[in-house]
MMTF fields as JSON, N, C-alpha, C and O atoms, coordinates in Angstrom:
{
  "mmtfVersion": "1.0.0",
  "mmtfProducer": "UNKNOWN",
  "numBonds": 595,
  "numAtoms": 596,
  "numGroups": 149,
  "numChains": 1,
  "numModels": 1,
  "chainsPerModel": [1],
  "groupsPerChain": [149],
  "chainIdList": ["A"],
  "bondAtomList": [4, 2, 8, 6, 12, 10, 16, 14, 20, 18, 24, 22, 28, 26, 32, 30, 36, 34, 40, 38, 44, 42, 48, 46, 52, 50, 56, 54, 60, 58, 64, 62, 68, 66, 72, 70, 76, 74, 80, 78, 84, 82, 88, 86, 92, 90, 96, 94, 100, 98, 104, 102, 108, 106, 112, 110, 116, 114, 120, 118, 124, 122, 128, 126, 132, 130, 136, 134, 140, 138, 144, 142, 148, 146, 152, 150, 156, 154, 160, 158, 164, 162, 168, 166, 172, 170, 176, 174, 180, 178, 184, 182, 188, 186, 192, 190, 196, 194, 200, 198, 204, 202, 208, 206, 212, 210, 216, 214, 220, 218, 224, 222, 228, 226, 232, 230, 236, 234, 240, 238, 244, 242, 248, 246, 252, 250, 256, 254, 260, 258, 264, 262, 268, 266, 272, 270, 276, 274, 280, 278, 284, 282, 288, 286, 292, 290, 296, 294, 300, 298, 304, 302, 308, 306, 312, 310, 316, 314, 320, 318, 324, 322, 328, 326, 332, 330, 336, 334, 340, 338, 344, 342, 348, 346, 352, 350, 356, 354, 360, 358, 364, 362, 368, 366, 372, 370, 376, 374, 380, 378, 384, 382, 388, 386, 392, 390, 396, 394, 400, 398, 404, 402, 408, 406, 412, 410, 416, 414, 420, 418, 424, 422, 428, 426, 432, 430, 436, 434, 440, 438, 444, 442, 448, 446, 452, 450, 456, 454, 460, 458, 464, 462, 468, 466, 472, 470, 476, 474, 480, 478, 484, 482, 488, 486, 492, 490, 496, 494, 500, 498, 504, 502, 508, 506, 512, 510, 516, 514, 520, 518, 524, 522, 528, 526, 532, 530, 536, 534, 540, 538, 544, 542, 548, 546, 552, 550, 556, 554, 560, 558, 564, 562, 568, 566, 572, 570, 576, 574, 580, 578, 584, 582, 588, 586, 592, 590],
  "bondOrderList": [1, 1, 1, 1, 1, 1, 1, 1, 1, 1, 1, 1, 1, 1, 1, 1, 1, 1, 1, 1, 1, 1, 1, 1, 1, 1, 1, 1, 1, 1, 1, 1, 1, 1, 1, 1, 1, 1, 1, 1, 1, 1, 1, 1, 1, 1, 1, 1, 1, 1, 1, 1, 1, 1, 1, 1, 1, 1, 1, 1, 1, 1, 1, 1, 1, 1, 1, 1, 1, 1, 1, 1, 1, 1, 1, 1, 1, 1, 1, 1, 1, 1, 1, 1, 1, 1, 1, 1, 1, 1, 1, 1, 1, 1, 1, 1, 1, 1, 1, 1, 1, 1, 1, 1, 1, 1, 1, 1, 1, 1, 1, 1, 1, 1, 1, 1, 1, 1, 1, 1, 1, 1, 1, 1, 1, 1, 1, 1, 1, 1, 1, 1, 1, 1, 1, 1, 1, 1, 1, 1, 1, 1, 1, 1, 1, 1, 1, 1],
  "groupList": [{"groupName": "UNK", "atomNameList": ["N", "CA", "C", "O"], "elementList": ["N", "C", "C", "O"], "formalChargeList": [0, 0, 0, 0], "bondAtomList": [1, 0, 2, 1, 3, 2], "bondOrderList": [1, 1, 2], "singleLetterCode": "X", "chemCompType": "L-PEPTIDE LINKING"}],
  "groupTypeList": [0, 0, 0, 0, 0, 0, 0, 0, 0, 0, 0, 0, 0, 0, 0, 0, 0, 0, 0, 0, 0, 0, 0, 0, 0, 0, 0, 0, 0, 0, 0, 0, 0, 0, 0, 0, 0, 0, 0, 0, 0, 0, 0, 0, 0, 0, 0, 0, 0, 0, 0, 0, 0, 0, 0, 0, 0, 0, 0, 0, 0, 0, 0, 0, 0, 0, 0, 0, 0, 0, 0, 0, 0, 0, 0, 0, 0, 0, 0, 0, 0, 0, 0, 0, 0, 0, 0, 0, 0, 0, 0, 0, 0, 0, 0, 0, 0, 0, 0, 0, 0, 0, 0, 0, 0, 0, 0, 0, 0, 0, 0, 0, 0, 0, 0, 0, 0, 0, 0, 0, 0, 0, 0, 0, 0, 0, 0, 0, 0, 0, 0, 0, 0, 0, 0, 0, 0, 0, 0, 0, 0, 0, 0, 0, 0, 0, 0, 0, 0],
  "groupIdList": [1, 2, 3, 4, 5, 6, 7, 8, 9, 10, 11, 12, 13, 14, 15, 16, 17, 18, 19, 20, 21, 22, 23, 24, 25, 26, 27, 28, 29, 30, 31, 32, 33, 34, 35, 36, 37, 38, 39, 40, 41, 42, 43, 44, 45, 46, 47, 48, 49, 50, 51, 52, 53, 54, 55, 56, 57, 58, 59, 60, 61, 62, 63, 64, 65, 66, 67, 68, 69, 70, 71, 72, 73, 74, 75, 76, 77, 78, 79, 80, 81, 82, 83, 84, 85, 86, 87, 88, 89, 90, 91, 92, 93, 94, 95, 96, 97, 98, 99, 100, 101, 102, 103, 104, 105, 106, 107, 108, 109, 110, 111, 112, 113, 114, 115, 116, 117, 118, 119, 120, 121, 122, 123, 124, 125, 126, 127, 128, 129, 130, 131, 132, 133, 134, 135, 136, 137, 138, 139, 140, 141, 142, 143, 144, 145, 146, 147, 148, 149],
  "secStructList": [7, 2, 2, 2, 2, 2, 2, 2, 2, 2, 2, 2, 2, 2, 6, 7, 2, 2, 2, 2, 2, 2, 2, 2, 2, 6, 6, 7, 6, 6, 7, 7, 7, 7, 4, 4, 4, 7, 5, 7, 1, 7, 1, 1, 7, 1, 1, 1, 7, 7, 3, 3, 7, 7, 3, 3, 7, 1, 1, 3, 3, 3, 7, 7, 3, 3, 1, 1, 7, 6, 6, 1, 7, 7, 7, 7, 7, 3, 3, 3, 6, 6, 6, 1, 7, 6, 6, 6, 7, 7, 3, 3, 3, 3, 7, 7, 7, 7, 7, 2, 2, 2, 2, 2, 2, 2, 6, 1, 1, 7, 7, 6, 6, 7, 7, 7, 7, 1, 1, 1, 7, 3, 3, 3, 3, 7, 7, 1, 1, 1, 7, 7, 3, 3, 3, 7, 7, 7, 1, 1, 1, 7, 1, 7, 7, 3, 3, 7, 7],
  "xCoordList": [-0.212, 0.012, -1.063, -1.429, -1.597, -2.26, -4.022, -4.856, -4.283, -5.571, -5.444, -6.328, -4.051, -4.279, -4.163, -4.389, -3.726, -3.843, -5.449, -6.057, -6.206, -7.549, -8.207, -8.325, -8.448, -9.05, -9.01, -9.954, -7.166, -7.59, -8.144, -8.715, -7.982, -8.744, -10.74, -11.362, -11.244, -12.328, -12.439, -13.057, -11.92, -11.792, -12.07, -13.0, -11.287, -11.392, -12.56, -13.035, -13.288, -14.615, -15.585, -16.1, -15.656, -16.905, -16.679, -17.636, -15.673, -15.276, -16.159, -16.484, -16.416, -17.7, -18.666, -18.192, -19.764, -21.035, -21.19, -21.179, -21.288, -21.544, -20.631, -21.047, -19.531, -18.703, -18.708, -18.836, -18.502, -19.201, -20.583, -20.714, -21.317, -22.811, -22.427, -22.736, -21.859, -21.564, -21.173, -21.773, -19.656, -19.095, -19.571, -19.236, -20.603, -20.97, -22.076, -22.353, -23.031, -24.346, -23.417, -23.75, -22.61, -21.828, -21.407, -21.36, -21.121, -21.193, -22.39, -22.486, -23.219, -24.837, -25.797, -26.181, -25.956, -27.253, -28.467, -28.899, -28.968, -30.249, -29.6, -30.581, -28.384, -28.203, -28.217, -27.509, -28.733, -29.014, -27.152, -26.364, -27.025, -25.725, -25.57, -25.749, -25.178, -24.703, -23.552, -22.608, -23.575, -22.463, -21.909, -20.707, -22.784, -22.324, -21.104, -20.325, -21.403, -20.341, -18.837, -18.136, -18.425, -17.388, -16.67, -16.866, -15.448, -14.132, -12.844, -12.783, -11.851, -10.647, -9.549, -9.046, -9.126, -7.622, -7.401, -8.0, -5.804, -5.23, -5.676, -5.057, -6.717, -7.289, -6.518, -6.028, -6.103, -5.447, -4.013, -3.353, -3.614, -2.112, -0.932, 0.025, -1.445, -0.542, 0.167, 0.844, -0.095, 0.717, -0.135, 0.148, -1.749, -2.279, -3.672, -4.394, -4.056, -5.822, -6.478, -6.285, -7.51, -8.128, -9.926, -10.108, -10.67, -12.381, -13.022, -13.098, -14.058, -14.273, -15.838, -16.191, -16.792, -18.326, -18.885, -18.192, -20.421, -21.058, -22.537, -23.143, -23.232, -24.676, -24.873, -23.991, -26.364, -27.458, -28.147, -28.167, -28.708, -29.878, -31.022, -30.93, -31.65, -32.966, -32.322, -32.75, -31.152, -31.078, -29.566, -29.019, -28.914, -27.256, -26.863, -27.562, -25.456, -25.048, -23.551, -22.883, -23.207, -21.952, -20.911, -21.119, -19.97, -18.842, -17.56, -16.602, -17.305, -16.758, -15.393, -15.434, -14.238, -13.305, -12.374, -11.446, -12.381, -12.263, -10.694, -10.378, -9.645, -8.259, -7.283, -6.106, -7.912, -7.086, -7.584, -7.092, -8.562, -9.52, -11.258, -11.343, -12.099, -13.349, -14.001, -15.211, -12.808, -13.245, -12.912, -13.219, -12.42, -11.53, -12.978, -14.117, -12.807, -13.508, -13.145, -11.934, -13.709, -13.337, -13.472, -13.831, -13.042, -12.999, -14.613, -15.247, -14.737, -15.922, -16.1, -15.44, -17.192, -17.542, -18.908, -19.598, -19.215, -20.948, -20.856, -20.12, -22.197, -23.124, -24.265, -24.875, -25.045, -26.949, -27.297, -26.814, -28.285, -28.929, -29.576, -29.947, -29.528, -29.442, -28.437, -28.908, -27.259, -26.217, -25.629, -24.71, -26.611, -26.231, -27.616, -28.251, -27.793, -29.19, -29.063, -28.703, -29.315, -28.682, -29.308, -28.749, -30.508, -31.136, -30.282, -29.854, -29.782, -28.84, -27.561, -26.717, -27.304, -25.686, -24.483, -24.482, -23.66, -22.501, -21.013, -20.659, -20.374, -19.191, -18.339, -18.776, -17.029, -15.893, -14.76, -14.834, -13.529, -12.234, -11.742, -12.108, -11.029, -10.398, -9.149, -8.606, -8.52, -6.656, -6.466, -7.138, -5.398, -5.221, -3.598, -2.767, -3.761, -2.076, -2.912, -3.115, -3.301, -4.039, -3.436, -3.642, -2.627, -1.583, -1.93, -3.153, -1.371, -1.621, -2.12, -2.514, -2.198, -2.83, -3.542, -4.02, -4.41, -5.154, -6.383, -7.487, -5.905, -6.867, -7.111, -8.158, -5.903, -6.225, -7.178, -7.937, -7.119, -8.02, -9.403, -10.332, -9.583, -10.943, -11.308, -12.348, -10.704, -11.182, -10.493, -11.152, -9.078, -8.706, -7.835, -7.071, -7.483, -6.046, -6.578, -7.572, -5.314, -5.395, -6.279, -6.448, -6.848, -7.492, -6.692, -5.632, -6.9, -6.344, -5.977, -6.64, -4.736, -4.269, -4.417, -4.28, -4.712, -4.186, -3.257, -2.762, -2.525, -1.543, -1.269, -1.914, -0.891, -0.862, -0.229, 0.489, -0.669, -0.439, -0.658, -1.734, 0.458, -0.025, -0.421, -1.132, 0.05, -0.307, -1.865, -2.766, -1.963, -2.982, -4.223, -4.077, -5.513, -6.777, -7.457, -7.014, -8.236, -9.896, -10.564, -10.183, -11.775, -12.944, -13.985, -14.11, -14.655, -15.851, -16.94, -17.355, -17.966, -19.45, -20.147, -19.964, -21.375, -21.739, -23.443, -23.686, -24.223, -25.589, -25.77, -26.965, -24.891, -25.679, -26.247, -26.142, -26.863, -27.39, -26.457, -26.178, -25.932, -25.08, -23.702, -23.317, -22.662, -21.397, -21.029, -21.639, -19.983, -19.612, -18.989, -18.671, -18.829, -17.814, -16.368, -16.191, -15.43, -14.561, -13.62, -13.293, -13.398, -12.89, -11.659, -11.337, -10.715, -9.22, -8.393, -8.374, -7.847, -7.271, -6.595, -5.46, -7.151, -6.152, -5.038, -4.995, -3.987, -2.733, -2.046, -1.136, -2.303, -2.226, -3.229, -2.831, -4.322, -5.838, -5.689, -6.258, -4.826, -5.494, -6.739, -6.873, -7.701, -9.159, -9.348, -8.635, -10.655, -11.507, -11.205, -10.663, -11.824, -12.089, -12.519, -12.154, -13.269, -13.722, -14.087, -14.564, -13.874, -13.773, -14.494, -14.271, -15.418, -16.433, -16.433, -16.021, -16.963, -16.57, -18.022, -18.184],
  "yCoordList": [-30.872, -30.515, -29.528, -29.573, -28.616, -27.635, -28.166, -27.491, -29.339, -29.871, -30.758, -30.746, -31.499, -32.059, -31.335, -31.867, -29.836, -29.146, -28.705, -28.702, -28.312, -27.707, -29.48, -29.348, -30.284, -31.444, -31.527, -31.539, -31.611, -31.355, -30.624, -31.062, -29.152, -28.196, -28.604, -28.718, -28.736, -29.764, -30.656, -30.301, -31.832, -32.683, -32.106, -32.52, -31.134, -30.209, -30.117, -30.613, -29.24, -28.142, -29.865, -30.359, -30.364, -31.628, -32.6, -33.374, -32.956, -34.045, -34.111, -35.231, -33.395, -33.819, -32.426, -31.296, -32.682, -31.655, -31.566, -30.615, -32.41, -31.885, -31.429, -30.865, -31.606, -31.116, -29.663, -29.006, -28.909, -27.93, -27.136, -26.113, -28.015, -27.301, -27.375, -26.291, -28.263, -27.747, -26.912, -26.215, -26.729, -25.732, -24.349, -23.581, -23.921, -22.737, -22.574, -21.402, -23.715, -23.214, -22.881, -22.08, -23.519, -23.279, -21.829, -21.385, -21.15, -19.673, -19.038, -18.176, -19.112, -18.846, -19.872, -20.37, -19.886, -20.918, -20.666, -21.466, -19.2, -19.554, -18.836, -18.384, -18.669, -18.321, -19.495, -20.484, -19.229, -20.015, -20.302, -19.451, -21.743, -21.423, -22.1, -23.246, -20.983, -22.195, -22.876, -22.54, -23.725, -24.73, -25.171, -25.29, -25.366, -25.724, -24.392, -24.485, -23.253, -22.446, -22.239, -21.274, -23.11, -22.999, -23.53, -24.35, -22.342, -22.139, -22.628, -22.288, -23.257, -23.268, -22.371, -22.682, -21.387, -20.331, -20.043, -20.183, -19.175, -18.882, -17.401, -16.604, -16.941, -15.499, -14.953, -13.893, -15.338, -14.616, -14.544, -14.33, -14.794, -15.105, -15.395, -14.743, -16.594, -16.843, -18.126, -18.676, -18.618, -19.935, -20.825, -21.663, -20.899, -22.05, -21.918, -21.084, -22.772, -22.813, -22.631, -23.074, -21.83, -21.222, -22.322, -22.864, -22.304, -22.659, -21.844, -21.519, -20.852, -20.259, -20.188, -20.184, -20.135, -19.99, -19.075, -18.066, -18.998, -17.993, -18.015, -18.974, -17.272, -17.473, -16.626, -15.776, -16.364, -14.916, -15.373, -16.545, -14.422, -14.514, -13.328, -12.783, -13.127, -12.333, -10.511, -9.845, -10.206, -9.011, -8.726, -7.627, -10.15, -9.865, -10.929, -11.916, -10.661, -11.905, -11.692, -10.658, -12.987, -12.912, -14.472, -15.596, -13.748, -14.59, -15.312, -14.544, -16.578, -17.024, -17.653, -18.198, -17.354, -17.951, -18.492, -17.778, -19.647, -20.778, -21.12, -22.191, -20.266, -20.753, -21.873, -22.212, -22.098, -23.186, -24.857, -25.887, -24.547, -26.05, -25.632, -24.579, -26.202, -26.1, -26.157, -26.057, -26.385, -27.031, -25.149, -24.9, -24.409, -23.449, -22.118, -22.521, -20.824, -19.595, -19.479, -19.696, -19.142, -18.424, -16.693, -16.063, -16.619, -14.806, -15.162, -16.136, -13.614, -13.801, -11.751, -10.886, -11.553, -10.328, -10.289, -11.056, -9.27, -9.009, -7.534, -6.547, -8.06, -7.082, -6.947, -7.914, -5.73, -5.796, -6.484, -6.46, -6.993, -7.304, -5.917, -5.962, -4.972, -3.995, -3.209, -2.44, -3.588, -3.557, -4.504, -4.311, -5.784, -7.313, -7.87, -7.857, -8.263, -9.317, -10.393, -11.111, -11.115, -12.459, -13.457, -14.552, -13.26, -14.502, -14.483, -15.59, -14.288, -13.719, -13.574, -13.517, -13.505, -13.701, -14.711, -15.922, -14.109, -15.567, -14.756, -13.579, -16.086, -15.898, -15.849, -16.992, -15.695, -16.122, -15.697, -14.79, -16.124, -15.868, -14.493, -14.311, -13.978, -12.854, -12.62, -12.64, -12.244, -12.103, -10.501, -9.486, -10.958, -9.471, -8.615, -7.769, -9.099, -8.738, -7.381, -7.258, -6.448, -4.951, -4.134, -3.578, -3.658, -1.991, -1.266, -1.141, -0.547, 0.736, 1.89, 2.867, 2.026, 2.692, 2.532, 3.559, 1.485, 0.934, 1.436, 1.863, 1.273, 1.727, 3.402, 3.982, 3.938, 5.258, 5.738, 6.69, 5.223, 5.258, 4.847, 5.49, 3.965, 3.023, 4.098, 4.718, 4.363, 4.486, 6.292, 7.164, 6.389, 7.601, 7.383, 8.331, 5.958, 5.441, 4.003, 3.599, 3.573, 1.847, 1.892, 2.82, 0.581, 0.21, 0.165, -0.39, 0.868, 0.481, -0.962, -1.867, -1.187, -2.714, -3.738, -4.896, -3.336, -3.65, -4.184, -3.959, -5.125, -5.912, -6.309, -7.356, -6.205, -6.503, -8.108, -8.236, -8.878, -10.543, -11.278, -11.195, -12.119, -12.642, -14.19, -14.96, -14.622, -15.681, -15.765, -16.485, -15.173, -14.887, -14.321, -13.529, -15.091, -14.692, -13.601, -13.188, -13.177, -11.739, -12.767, -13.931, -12.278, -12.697, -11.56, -10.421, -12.241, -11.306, -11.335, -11.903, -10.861, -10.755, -10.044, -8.826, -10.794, -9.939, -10.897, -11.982, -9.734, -10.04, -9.667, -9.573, -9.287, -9.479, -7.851, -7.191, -7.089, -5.895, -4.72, -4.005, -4.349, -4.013, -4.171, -5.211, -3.111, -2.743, -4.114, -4.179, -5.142, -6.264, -5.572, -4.384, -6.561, -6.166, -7.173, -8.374, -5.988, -7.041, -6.977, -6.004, -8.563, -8.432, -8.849, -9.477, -8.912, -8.768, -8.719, -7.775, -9.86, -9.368, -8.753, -8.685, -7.997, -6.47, -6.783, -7.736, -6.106, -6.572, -6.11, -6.8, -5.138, -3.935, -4.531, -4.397, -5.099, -5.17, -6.769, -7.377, -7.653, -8.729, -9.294, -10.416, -8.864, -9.642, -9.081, -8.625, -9.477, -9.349, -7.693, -6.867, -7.555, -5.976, -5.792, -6.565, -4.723, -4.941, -3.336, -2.272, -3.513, -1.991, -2.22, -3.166, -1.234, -1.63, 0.087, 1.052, 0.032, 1.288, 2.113, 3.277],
  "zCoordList": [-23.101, -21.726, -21.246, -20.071, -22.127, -22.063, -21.9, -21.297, -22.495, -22.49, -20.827, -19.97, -20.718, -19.46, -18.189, -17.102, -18.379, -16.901, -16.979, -15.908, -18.259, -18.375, -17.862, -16.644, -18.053, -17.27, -15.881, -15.092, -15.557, -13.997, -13.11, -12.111, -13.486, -13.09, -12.686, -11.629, -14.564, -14.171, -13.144, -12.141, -13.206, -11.949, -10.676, -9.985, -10.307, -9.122, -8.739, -7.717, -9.828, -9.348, -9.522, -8.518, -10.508, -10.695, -9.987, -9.956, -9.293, -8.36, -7.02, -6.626, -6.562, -5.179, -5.494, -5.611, -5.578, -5.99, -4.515, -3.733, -4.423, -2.507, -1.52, -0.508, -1.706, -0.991, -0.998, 0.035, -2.719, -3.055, -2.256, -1.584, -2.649, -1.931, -0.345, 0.149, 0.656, 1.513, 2.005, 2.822, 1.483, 1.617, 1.668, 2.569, 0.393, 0.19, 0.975, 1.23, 1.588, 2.406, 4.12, 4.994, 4.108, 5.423, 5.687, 6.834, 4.679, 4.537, 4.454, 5.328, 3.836, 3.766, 3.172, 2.113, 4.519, 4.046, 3.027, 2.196, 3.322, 2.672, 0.93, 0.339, 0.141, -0.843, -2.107, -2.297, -2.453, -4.05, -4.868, -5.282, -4.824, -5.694, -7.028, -7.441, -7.537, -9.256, -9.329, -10.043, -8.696, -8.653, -10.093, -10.333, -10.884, -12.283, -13.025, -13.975, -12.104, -12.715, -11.874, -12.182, -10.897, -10.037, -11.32, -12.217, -10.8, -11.042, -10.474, -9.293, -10.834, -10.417, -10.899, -11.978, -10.328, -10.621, -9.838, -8.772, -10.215, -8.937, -8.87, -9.575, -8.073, -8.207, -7.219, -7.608, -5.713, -4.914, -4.742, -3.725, -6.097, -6.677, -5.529, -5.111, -5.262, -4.508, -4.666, -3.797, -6.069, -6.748, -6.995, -7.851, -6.132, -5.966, -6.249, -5.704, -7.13, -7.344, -6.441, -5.309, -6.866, -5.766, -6.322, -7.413, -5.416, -6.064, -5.854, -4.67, -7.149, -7.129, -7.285, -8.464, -6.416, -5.883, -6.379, -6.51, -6.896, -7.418, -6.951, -7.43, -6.202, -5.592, -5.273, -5.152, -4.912, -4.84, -3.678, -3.303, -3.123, -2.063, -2.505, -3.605, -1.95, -2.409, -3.072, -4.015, -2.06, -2.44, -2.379, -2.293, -2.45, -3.164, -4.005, -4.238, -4.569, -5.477, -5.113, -5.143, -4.754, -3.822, -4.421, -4.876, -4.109, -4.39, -3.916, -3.838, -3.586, -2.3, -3.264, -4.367, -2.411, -3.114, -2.461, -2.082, -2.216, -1.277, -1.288, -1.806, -0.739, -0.808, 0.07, -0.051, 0.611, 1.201, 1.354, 1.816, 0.833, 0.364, 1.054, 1.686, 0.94, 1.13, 2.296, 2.498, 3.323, 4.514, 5.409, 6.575, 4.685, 5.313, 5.515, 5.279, 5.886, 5.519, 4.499, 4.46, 3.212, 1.678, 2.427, 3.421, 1.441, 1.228, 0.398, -0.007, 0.483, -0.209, -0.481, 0.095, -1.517, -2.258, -2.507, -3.18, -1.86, -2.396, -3.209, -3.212, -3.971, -4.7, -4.797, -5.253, -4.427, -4.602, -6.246, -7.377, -5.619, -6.64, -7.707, -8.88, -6.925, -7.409, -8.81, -9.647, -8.746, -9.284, -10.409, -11.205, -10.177, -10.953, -10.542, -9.487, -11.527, -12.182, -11.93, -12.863, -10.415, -10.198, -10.969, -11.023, -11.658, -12.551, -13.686, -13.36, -14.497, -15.666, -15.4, -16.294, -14.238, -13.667, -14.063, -13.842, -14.572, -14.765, -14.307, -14.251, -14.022, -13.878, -14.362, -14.229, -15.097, -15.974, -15.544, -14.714, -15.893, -15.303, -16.691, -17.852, -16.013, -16.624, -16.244, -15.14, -18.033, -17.921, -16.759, -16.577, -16.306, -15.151, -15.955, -15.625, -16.6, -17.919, -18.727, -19.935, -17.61, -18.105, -17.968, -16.889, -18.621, -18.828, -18.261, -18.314, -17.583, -16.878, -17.901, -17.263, -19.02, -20.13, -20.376, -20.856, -20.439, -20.726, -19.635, -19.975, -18.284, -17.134, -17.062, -16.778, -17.384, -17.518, -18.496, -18.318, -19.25, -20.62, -20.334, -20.823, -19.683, -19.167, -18.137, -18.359, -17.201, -15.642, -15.148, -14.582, -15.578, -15.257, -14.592, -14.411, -13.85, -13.349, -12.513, -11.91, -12.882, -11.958, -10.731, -9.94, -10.753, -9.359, -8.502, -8.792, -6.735, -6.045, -5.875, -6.383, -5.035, -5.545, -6.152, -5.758, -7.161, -8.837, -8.657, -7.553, -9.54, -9.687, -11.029, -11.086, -11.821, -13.821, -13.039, -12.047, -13.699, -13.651, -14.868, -15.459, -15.354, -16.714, -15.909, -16.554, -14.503, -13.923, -13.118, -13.549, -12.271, -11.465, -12.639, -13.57, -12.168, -12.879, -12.285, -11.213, -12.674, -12.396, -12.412, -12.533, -12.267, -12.54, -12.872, -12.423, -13.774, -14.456, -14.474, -15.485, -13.587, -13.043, -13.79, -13.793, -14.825, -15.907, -16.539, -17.067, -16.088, -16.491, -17.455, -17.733, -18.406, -19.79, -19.604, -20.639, -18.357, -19.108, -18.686, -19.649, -17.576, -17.304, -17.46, -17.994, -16.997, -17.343, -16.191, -15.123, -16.572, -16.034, -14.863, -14.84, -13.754, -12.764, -12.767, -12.969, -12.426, -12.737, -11.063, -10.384, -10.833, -9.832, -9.51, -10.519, -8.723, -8.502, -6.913, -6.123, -6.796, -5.521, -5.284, -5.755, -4.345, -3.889, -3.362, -2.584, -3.646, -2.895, -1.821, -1.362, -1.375, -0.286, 0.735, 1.892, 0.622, 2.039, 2.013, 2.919, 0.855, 0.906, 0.631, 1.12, -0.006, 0.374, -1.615, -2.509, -1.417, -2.864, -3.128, -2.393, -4.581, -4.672, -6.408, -7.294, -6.572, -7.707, -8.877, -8.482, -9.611, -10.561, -11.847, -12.603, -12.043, -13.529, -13.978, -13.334, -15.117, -15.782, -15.404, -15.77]
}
């Protein structure tokens, strides 16, 4: 059961490459996207797969997360390139099932709207040279938001 929900998911993101690349130049055109790394989870925990976009432009690396299908506005999150190495950049999903001890210990206390979720995914923005960013929907503002050590 567990291999046939991880396929459909696939299906999702590899099922139209273009629909994809539309979608994301329709938000910014002139940004570079790695389509080969879109994601399907439910990041804005709201029951339902979300598609999850990853692309740079000259002097950010930004992230679109497309909840109501592709045709819609995504939410979306930037970072300077300053901050993240968009050539070296990847994406990955991350468990949000993080103890409140755990953050105190890391950070000195929970991210603002934080949410511990063993359902709902993070995501993890990480060039390899720097401290990863990790990101999370806020639950209080609604929108993206993100906390790195």
């Amino acid at each position: 059961m567990l291999i046939t929900a991880l396929l459909n998911a696939l299906q999702i993101v590899s099922a139209d490459e273009g629909a994809l690349r539309q979608a994301a130049h329709s938000h910014c055109l002139d940004a570079q996207w790695k389509l080969n790394q879109a994601i399907t989870a439910d990041v804005a925990c709201d029951g339902k797969r979300d598609v999850v976009l990853l692309g740079s432009t000259e002097h950010e690396v930004i992230i679109l997360v497309f909840r109501s299908g592709l045709k819609k506005k995504p939410d979306a999150i930037l970072f300077q390139t300053s901050r993240v190495a968009k050539e070296t950049v990847s994406l990955t999903t991350e468990s949000l099932d993080v103890d409140d001890t755990d953050f105190k210990q890391m950070l000195g206390e929970t991210p603002e709207g934080f949410r511990r979720s063993k359902i709902c995914k993070g995501l993890r923005l990480s060039d390899g040279q720097k401290d990863a960013l990790h990101v999370y929907w806020h639950r209080k503002r609604h929108e993206l938001s993100a906390w790195s050590l």
